[in-house]
Amino acid sequence: MSKTTNKELSIKKSLSEFIKKIMTSTANKKNYKAFQDTVKNLHPKNCIVKFGWKSGTAINFTLAYEKGGNGEPYNEFIEGIKDKKKAYYFIVGLEPKIFHFNPITVANIDNYLILMFKLKRNG
């Protein structure tokens, strides 16, 4: 088991706060509500996170929540980001304002809930 350094904890906290600030901004109220409605009864074991970016415009996240645990969806999402430092610097560099989530793209299958969202620079 590896030790988590103060710097790693600081990056994790900053990443979590930065993403939450974007998601919960007034401009993103509708998409954030749709996201919350999608995960409201989910108690995941963990979350596998993949992210990629379209240079200068958006960062795309794909989340695969494993059902049947007692975790909180947002915390499991942050924990599931393997390279938090890289994700944080990509997001800060992009300066996104838009949280885009479309519940129609959610796949609720067997033991997994799979969803996607974007953090975008502009509409």
JSON list of N, CA and C in Angstrom, two decimals, residues 62-113:
[
{"chain": "A", "resi": 62, "resn": "THR", "atom": "N", "xyz": [-15.54, 9.51, -19.07]},
{"chain": "A", "resi": 62, "resn": "THR", "atom": "CA", "xyz": [-16.39, 8.33, -19.10]},
{"chain": "A", "resi": 62, "resn": "THR", "atom": "C", "xyz": [-16.23, 7.67, -17.74]},
{"chain": "A", "resi": 63, "resn": "LEU", "atom": "N", "xyz": [-17.35, 7.44, -17.07]},
{"chain": "A", "resi": 63, "resn": "LEU", "atom": "CA", "xyz": [-17.35, 6.86, -15.74]},
{"chain": "A", "resi": 63, "resn": "LEU", "atom": "C", "xyz": [-18.07, 5.52, -15.78]},
{"chain": "A", "resi": 64, "resn": "ALA", "atom": "N", "xyz": [-17.47, 4.51, -15.21]},
{"chain": "A", "resi": 64, "resn": "ALA", "atom": "CA", "xyz": [-18.11, 3.20, -15.07]},
{"chain": "A", "resi": 64, "resn": "ALA", "atom": "C", "xyz": [-18.19, 2.91, -13.57]},
{"chain": "A", "resi": 65, "resn": "TYR", "atom": "N", "xyz": [-19.37, 3.13, -13.01]},
{"chain": "A", "resi": 65, "resn": "TYR", "atom": "CA", "xyz": [-19.59, 2.87, -11.60]},
{"chain": "A", "resi": 65, "resn": "TYR", "atom": "C", "xyz": [-19.93, 1.40, -11.41]},
{"chain": "A", "resi": 66, "resn": "GLU", "atom": "N", "xyz": [-19.24, 0.74, -10.49]},
{"chain": "A", "resi": 66, "resn": "GLU", "atom": "CA", "xyz": [-19.59, -0.62, -10.13]},
{"chain": "A", "resi": 66, "resn": "GLU", "atom": "C", "xyz": [-20.62, -0.53, -9.00]},
{"chain": "A", "resi": 67, "resn": "LYS", "atom": "N", "xyz": [-21.78, -1.12, -9.23]},
{"chain": "A", "resi": 67, "resn": "LYS", "atom": "CA", "xyz": [-22.87, -1.06, -8.27]},
{"chain": "A", "resi": 67, "resn": "LYS", "atom": "C", "xyz": [-22.62, -1.99, -7.08]},
{"chain": "A", "resi": 68, "resn": "GLY", "atom": "N", "xyz": [-23.40, -1.78, -6.03]},
{"chain": "A", "resi": 68, "resn": "GLY", "atom": "CA", "xyz": [-23.41, -2.72, -4.92]},
{"chain": "A", "resi": 68, "resn": "GLY", "atom": "C", "xyz": [-22.46, -2.40, -3.80]},
{"chain": "A", "resi": 69, "resn": "GLY", "atom": "N", "xyz": [-22.11, -1.16, -3.64]},
{"chain": "A", "resi": 69, "resn": "GLY", "atom": "CA", "xyz": [-21.22, -0.78, -2.54]},
{"chain": "A", "resi": 69, "resn": "GLY", "atom": "C", "xyz": [-21.91, 0.18, -1.60]},
{"chain": "A", "resi": 70, "resn": "ASN", "atom": "N", "xyz": [-21.12, 0.98, -0.93]},
{"chain": "A", "resi": 70, "resn": "ASN", "atom": "CA", "xyz": [-21.69, 1.98, -0.04]},
{"chain": "A", "resi": 70, "resn": "ASN", "atom": "C", "xyz": [-21.02, 3.34, -0.25]},
{"chain": "A", "resi": 71, "resn": "GLY", "atom": "N", "xyz": [-20.38, 3.51, -1.41]},
{"chain": "A", "resi": 71, "resn": "GLY", "atom": "CA", "xyz": [-19.69, 4.76, -1.71]},
{"chain": "A", "resi": 71, "resn": "GLY", "atom": "C", "xyz": [-20.63, 5.85, -2.15]},
{"chain": "A", "resi": 72, "resn": "GLU", "atom": "N", "xyz": [-20.10, 7.06, -2.20]},
{"chain": "A", "resi": 72, "resn": "GLU", "atom": "CA", "xyz": [-20.84, 8.22, -2.67]},
{"chain": "A", "resi": 72, "resn": "GLU", "atom": "C", "xyz": [-20.36, 8.49, -4.09]},
{"chain": "A", "resi": 73, "resn": "PRO", "atom": "N", "xyz": [-21.28, 8.66, -5.06]},
{"chain": "A", "resi": 73, "resn": "PRO", "atom": "CA", "xyz": [-20.88, 8.76, -6.47]},
{"chain": "A", "resi": 73, "resn": "PRO", "atom": "C", "xyz": [-19.81, 9.81, -6.77]},
{"chain": "A", "resi": 74, "resn": "TYR", "atom": "N", "xyz": [-19.93, 11.01, -6.24]},
{"chain": "A", "resi": 74, "resn": "TYR", "atom": "CA", "xyz": [-18.94, 12.04, -6.57]},
{"chain": "A", "resi": 74, "resn": "TYR", "atom": "C", "xyz": [-17.56, 11.68, -6.01]},
{"chain": "A", "resi": 75, "resn": "ASN", "atom": "N", "xyz": [-17.53, 11.21, -4.78]},
{"chain": "A", "resi": 75, "resn": "ASN", "atom": "CA", "xyz": [-16.24, 10.83, -4.18]},
{"chain": "A", "resi": 75, "resn": "ASN", "atom": "C", "xyz": [-15.59, 9.67, -4.92]},
{"chain": "A", "resi": 76, "resn": "GLU", "atom": "N", "xyz": [-16.40, 8.70, -5.33]},
{"chain": "A", "resi": 76, "resn": "GLU", "atom": "CA", "xyz": [-15.87, 7.56, -6.08]},
{"chain": "A", "resi": 76, "resn": "GLU", "atom": "C", "xyz": [-15.35, 8.00, -7.44]},
{"chain": "A", "resi": 77, "resn": "PHE", "atom": "N", "xyz": [-16.02, 8.97, -8.05]},
{"chain": "A", "resi": 77, "resn": "PHE", "atom": "CA", "xyz": [-15.55, 9.53, -9.31]},
{"chain": "A", "resi": 77, "resn": "PHE", "atom": "C", "xyz": [-14.16, 10.14, -9.14]},
{"chain": "A", "resi": 78, "resn": "ILE", "atom": "N", "xyz": [-13.99, 10.98, -8.14]},
{"chain": "A", "resi": 78, "resn": "ILE", "atom": "CA", "xyz": [-12.69, 11.62, -7.90]},
{"chain": "A", "resi": 78, "resn": "ILE", "atom": "C", "xyz": [-11.63, 10.56, -7.59]},
{"chain": "A", "resi": 79, "resn": "GLU", "atom": "N", "xyz": [-11.97, 9.58, -6.76]},
{"chain": "A", "resi": 79, "resn": "GLU", "atom": "CA", "xyz": [-11.02, 8.51, -6.43]},
{"chain": "A", "resi": 79, "resn": "GLU", "atom": "C", "xyz": [-10.62, 7.72, -7.67]},
{"chain": "A", "resi": 80, "resn": "GLY", "atom": "N", "xyz": [-11.56, 7.57, -8.60]},
{"chain": "A", "resi": 80, "resn": "GLY", "atom": "CA", "xyz": [-11.31, 6.77, -9.80]},
{"chain": "A", "resi": 80, "resn": "GLY", "atom": "C", "xyz": [-10.39, 7.41, -10.82]},
{"chain": "A", "resi": 81, "resn": "ILE", "atom": "N", "xyz": [-10.10, 8.68, -10.67]},
{"chain": "A", "resi": 81, "resn": "ILE", "atom": "CA", "xyz": [-9.17, 9.35, -11.58]},
{"chain": "A", "resi": 81, "resn": "ILE", "atom": "C", "xyz": [-7.76, 8.95, -11.19]},
{"chain": "A", "resi": 82, "resn": "LYS", "atom": "N", "xyz": [-7.13, 8.15, -12.04]},
{"chain": "A", "resi": 82, "resn": "LYS", "atom": "CA", "xyz": [-5.79, 7.62, -11.72]},
{"chain": "A", "resi": 82, "resn": "LYS", "atom": "C", "xyz": [-4.74, 8.72, -11.62]},
{"chain": "A", "resi": 83, "resn": "ASP", "atom": "N", "xyz": [-4.67, 9.58, -12.61]},
{"chain": "A", "resi": 83, "resn": "ASP", "atom": "CA", "xyz": [-3.66, 10.65, -12.62]},
{"chain": "A", "resi": 83, "resn": "ASP", "atom": "C", "xyz": [-4.35, 11.98, -12.32]},
{"chain": "A", "resi": 84, "resn": "LYS", "atom": "N", "xyz": [-4.57, 12.21, -11.03]},
{"chain": "A", "resi": 84, "resn": "LYS", "atom": "CA", "xyz": [-5.28, 13.41, -10.60]},
{"chain": "A", "resi": 84, "resn": "LYS", "atom": "C", "xyz": [-4.53, 14.68, -10.95]},
{"chain": "A", "resi": 85, "resn": "LYS", "atom": "N", "xyz": [-3.23, 14.63, -10.87]},
{"chain": "A", "resi": 85, "resn": "LYS", "atom": "CA", "xyz": [-2.41, 15.81, -11.18]},
{"chain": "A", "resi": 85, "resn": "LYS", "atom": "C", "xyz": [-2.59, 16.19, -12.65]},
{"chain": "A", "resi": 86, "resn": "LYS", "atom": "N", "xyz": [-2.50, 15.23, -13.53]},
{"chain": "A", "resi": 86, "resn": "LYS", "atom": "CA", "xyz": [-2.67, 15.47, -14.97]},
{"chain": "A", "resi": 86, "resn": "LYS", "atom": "C", "xyz": [-4.07, 16.02, -15.25]},
{"chain": "A", "resi": 87, "resn": "ALA", "atom": "N", "xyz": [-5.08, 15.39, -14.67]},
{"chain": "A", "resi": 87, "resn": "ALA", "atom": "CA", "xyz": [-6.47, 15.83, -14.87]},
{"chain": "A", "resi": 87, "resn": "ALA", "atom": "C", "xyz": [-6.64, 17.26, -14.38]},
{"chain": "A", "resi": 88, "resn": "TYR", "atom": "N", "xyz": [-6.10, 17.54, -13.21]},
{"chain": "A", "resi": 88, "resn": "TYR", "atom": "CA", "xyz": [-6.23, 18.88, -12.63]},
{"chain": "A", "resi": 88, "resn": "TYR", "atom": "C", "xyz": [-5.61, 19.93, -13.54]},
{"chain": "A", "resi": 89, "resn": "TYR", "atom": "N", "xyz": [-4.41, 19.69, -14.01]},
{"chain": "A", "resi": 89, "resn": "TYR", "atom": "CA", "xyz": [-3.74, 20.68, -14.85]},
{"chain": "A", "resi": 89, "resn": "TYR", "atom": "C", "xyz": [-4.40, 20.84, -16.22]},
{"chain": "A", "resi": 90, "resn": "PHE", "atom": "N", "xyz": [-4.94, 19.77, -16.76]},
{"chain": "A", "resi": 90, "resn": "PHE", "atom": "CA", "xyz": [-5.69, 19.88, -18.02]},
{"chain": "A", "resi": 90, "resn": "PHE", "atom": "C", "xyz": [-6.94, 20.74, -17.81]},
{"chain": "A", "resi": 91, "resn": "ILE", "atom": "N", "xyz": [-7.64, 20.50, -16.73]},
{"chain": "A", "resi": 91, "resn": "ILE", "atom": "CA", "xyz": [-8.87, 21.25, -16.46]},
{"chain": "A", "resi": 91, "resn": "ILE", "atom": "C", "xyz": [-8.56, 22.72, -16.18]},
{"chain": "A", "resi": 92, "resn": "VAL", "atom": "N", "xyz": [-7.57, 22.98, -15.35]},
{"chain": "A", "resi": 92, "resn": "VAL", "atom": "CA", "xyz": [-7.20, 24.36, -15.04]},
{"chain": "A", "resi": 92, "resn": "VAL", "atom": "C", "xyz": [-6.73, 25.08, -16.31]},
{"chain": "A", "resi": 93, "resn": "GLY", "atom": "N", "xyz": [-5.96, 24.39, -17.14]},
{"chain": "A", "resi": 93, "resn": "GLY", "atom": "CA", "xyz": [-5.48, 24.98, -18.39]},
{"chain": "A", "resi": 93, "resn": "GLY", "atom": "C", "xyz": [-6.61, 25.30, -19.36]},
{"chain": "A", "resi": 94, "resn": "LEU", "atom": "N", "xyz": [-7.62, 24.46, -19.40]},
{"chain": "A", "resi": 94, "resn": "LEU", "atom": "CA", "xyz": [-8.75, 24.68, -20.30]},
{"chain": "A", "resi": 94, "resn": "LEU", "atom": "C", "xyz": [-9.68, 25.79, -19.81]},
{"chain": "A", "resi": 95, "resn": "GLU", "atom": "N", "xyz": [-9.76, 25.94, -18.49]},
{"chain": "A", "resi": 95, "resn": "GLU", "atom": "CA", "xyz": [-10.68, 26.91, -17.87]},
{"chain": "A", "resi": 95, "resn": "GLU", "atom": "C", "xyz": [-12.12, 26.69, -18.34]},
{"chain": "A", "resi": 96, "resn": "PRO", "atom": "N", "xyz": [-12.65, 25.47, -18.18]},
{"chain": "A", "resi": 96, "resn": "PRO", "atom": "CA", "xyz": [-14.02, 25.22, -18.64]},
{"chain": "A", "resi": 96, "resn": "PRO", "atom": "C", "xyz": [-15.06, 25.94, -17.80]},
{"chain": "A", "resi": 97, "resn": "LYS", "atom": "N", "xyz": [-16.15, 26.27, -18.45]},
{"chain": "A", "resi": 97, "resn": "LYS", "atom": "CA", "xyz": [-17.27, 26.92, -17.77]},
{"chain": "A", "resi": 97, "resn": "LYS", "atom": "C", "xyz": [-18.54, 26.07, -17.89]},
{"chain": "A", "resi": 98, "resn": "ILE", "atom": "N", "xyz": [-18.56, 25.17, -18.87]},
{"chain": "A", "resi": 98, "resn": "ILE", "atom": "CA", "xyz": [-19.76, 24.40, -19.18]},
{"chain": "A", "resi": 98, "resn": "ILE", "atom": "C", "xyz": [-19.60, 22.95, -18.71]},
{"chain": "A", "resi": 99, "resn": "PHE", "atom": "N", "xyz": [-20.57, 22.48, -17.96]},
{"chain": "A", "resi": 99, "resn": "PHE", "atom": "CA", "xyz": [-20.69, 21.07, -17.59]},
{"chain": "A", "resi": 99, "resn": "PHE", "atom": "C", "xyz": [-21.80, 20.51, -18.47]},
{"chain": "A", "resi": 100, "resn": "HIS", "atom": "N", "xyz": [-21.45, 19.59, -19.37]},
{"chain": "A", "resi": 100, "resn": "HIS", "atom": "CA", "xyz": [-22.43, 19.03, -20.30]},
{"chain": "A", "resi": 100, "resn": "HIS", "atom": "C", "xyz": [-22.66, 17.56, -19.95]},
{"chain": "A", "resi": 101, "resn": "PHE", "atom": "N", "xyz": [-23.91, 17.25, -19.64]},
{"chain": "A", "resi": 101, "resn": "PHE", "atom": "CA", "xyz": [-24.29, 15.87, -19.33]},
{"chain": "A", "resi": 101, "resn": "PHE", "atom": "C", "xyz": [-25.62, 15.59, -20.00]},
{"chain": "A", "resi": 102, "resn": "ASN", "atom": "N", "xyz": [-25.69, 14.47, -20.71]},
{"chain": "A", "resi": 102, "resn": "ASN", "atom": "CA", "xyz": [-26.93, 14.07, -21.36]},
{"chain": "A", "resi": 102, "resn": "ASN", "atom": "C", "xyz": [-27.32, 12.70, -20.83]},
{"chain": "A", "resi": 103, "resn": "PRO", "atom": "N", "xyz": [-28.39, 12.63, -20.04]},
{"chain": "A", "resi": 103, "resn": "PRO", "atom": "CA", "xyz": [-28.78, 11.35, -19.45]},
{"chain": "A", "resi": 103, "resn": "PRO", "atom": "C", "xyz": [-29.18, 10.28, -20.46]},
{"chain": "A", "resi": 104, "resn": "ILE", "atom": "N", "xyz": [-29.45, 10.67, -21.69]},
{"chain": "A", "resi": 104, "resn": "ILE", "atom": "CA", "xyz": [-29.82, 9.69, -22.70]},
{"chain": "A", "resi": 104, "resn": "ILE", "atom": "C", "xyz": [-28.64, 8.76, -23.04]},
{"chain": "A", "resi": 105, "resn": "THR", "atom": "N", "xyz": [-27.42, 9.18, -22.73]},
{"chain": "A", "resi": 105, "resn": "THR", "atom": "CA", "xyz": [-26.24, 8.37, -23.05]},
{"chain": "A", "resi": 105, "resn": "THR", "atom": "C", "xyz": [-25.85, 7.42, -21.91]},
{"chain": "A", "resi": 106, "resn": "VAL", "atom": "N", "xyz": [-26.63, 7.37, -20.85]},
{"chain": "A", "resi": 106, "resn": "VAL", "atom": "CA", "xyz": [-26.32, 6.51, -19.71]},
{"chain": "A", "resi": 106, "resn": "VAL", "atom": "C", "xyz": [-26.66, 5.06, -20.04]},
{"chain": "A", "resi": 107, "resn": "ALA", "atom": "N", "xyz": [-25.76, 4.17, -19.68]},
{"chain": "A", "resi": 107, "resn": "ALA", "atom": "CA", "xyz": [-26.00, 2.73, -19.83]},
{"chain": "A", "resi": 107, "resn": "ALA", "atom": "C", "xyz": [-26.08, 2.11, -18.44]},
{"chain": "A", "resi": 108, "resn": "ASN", "atom": "N", "xyz": [-27.23, 1.57, -18.11]},
{"chain": "A", "resi": 108, "resn": "ASN", "atom": "CA", "xyz": [-27.45, 0.95, -16.81]},
{"chain": "A", "resi": 108, "resn": "ASN", "atom": "C", "xyz": [-27.54, -0.55, -17.06]},
{"chain": "A", "resi": 109, "resn": "ILE", "atom": "N", "xyz": [-26.39, -1.23, -16.91]},
{"chain": "A", "resi": 109, "resn": "ILE", "atom": "CA", "xyz": [-26.32, -2.65, -17.24]},
{"chain": "A", "resi": 109, "resn": "ILE", "atom": "C", "xyz": [-25.78, -3.46, -16.07]},
{"chain": "A", "resi": 110, "resn": "ASP", "atom": "N", "xyz": [-26.40, -4.59, -15.83]},
{"chain": "A", "resi": 110, "resn": "ASP", "atom": "CA", "xyz": [-25.98, -5.53, -14.80]},
{"chain": "A", "resi": 110, "resn": "ASP", "atom": "C", "xyz": [-25.42, -4.82, -13.57]},
{"chain": "A", "resi": 111, "resn": "ASN", "atom": "N", "xyz": [-24.12, -4.97, -13.35]},
{"chain": "A", "resi": 111, "resn": "ASN", "atom": "CA", "xyz": [-23.48, -4.43, -12.16]},
{"chain": "A", "resi": 111, "resn": "ASN", "atom": "C", "xyz": [-22.83, -3.08, -12.37]},
{"chain": "A", "resi": 112, "resn": "TYR", "atom": "N", "xyz": [-23.12, -2.43, -13.50]},
{"chain": "A", "resi": 112, "resn": "TYR", "atom": "CA", "xyz": [-22.46, -1.15, -13.81]},
{"chain": "A", "resi": 112, "resn": "TYR", "atom": "C", "xyz": [-23.46, -0.09, -14.28]},
{"chain": "A", "resi": 113, "resn": "LEU", "atom": "N", "xyz": [-23.13, 1.13, -13.93]},
{"chain": "A", "resi": 113, "resn": "LEU", "atom": "CA", "xyz": [-23.80, 2.31, -14.47]},
{"chain": "A", "resi": 113, "resn": "LEU", "atom": "C", "xyz": [-22.70, 3.08, -15.19]}
]
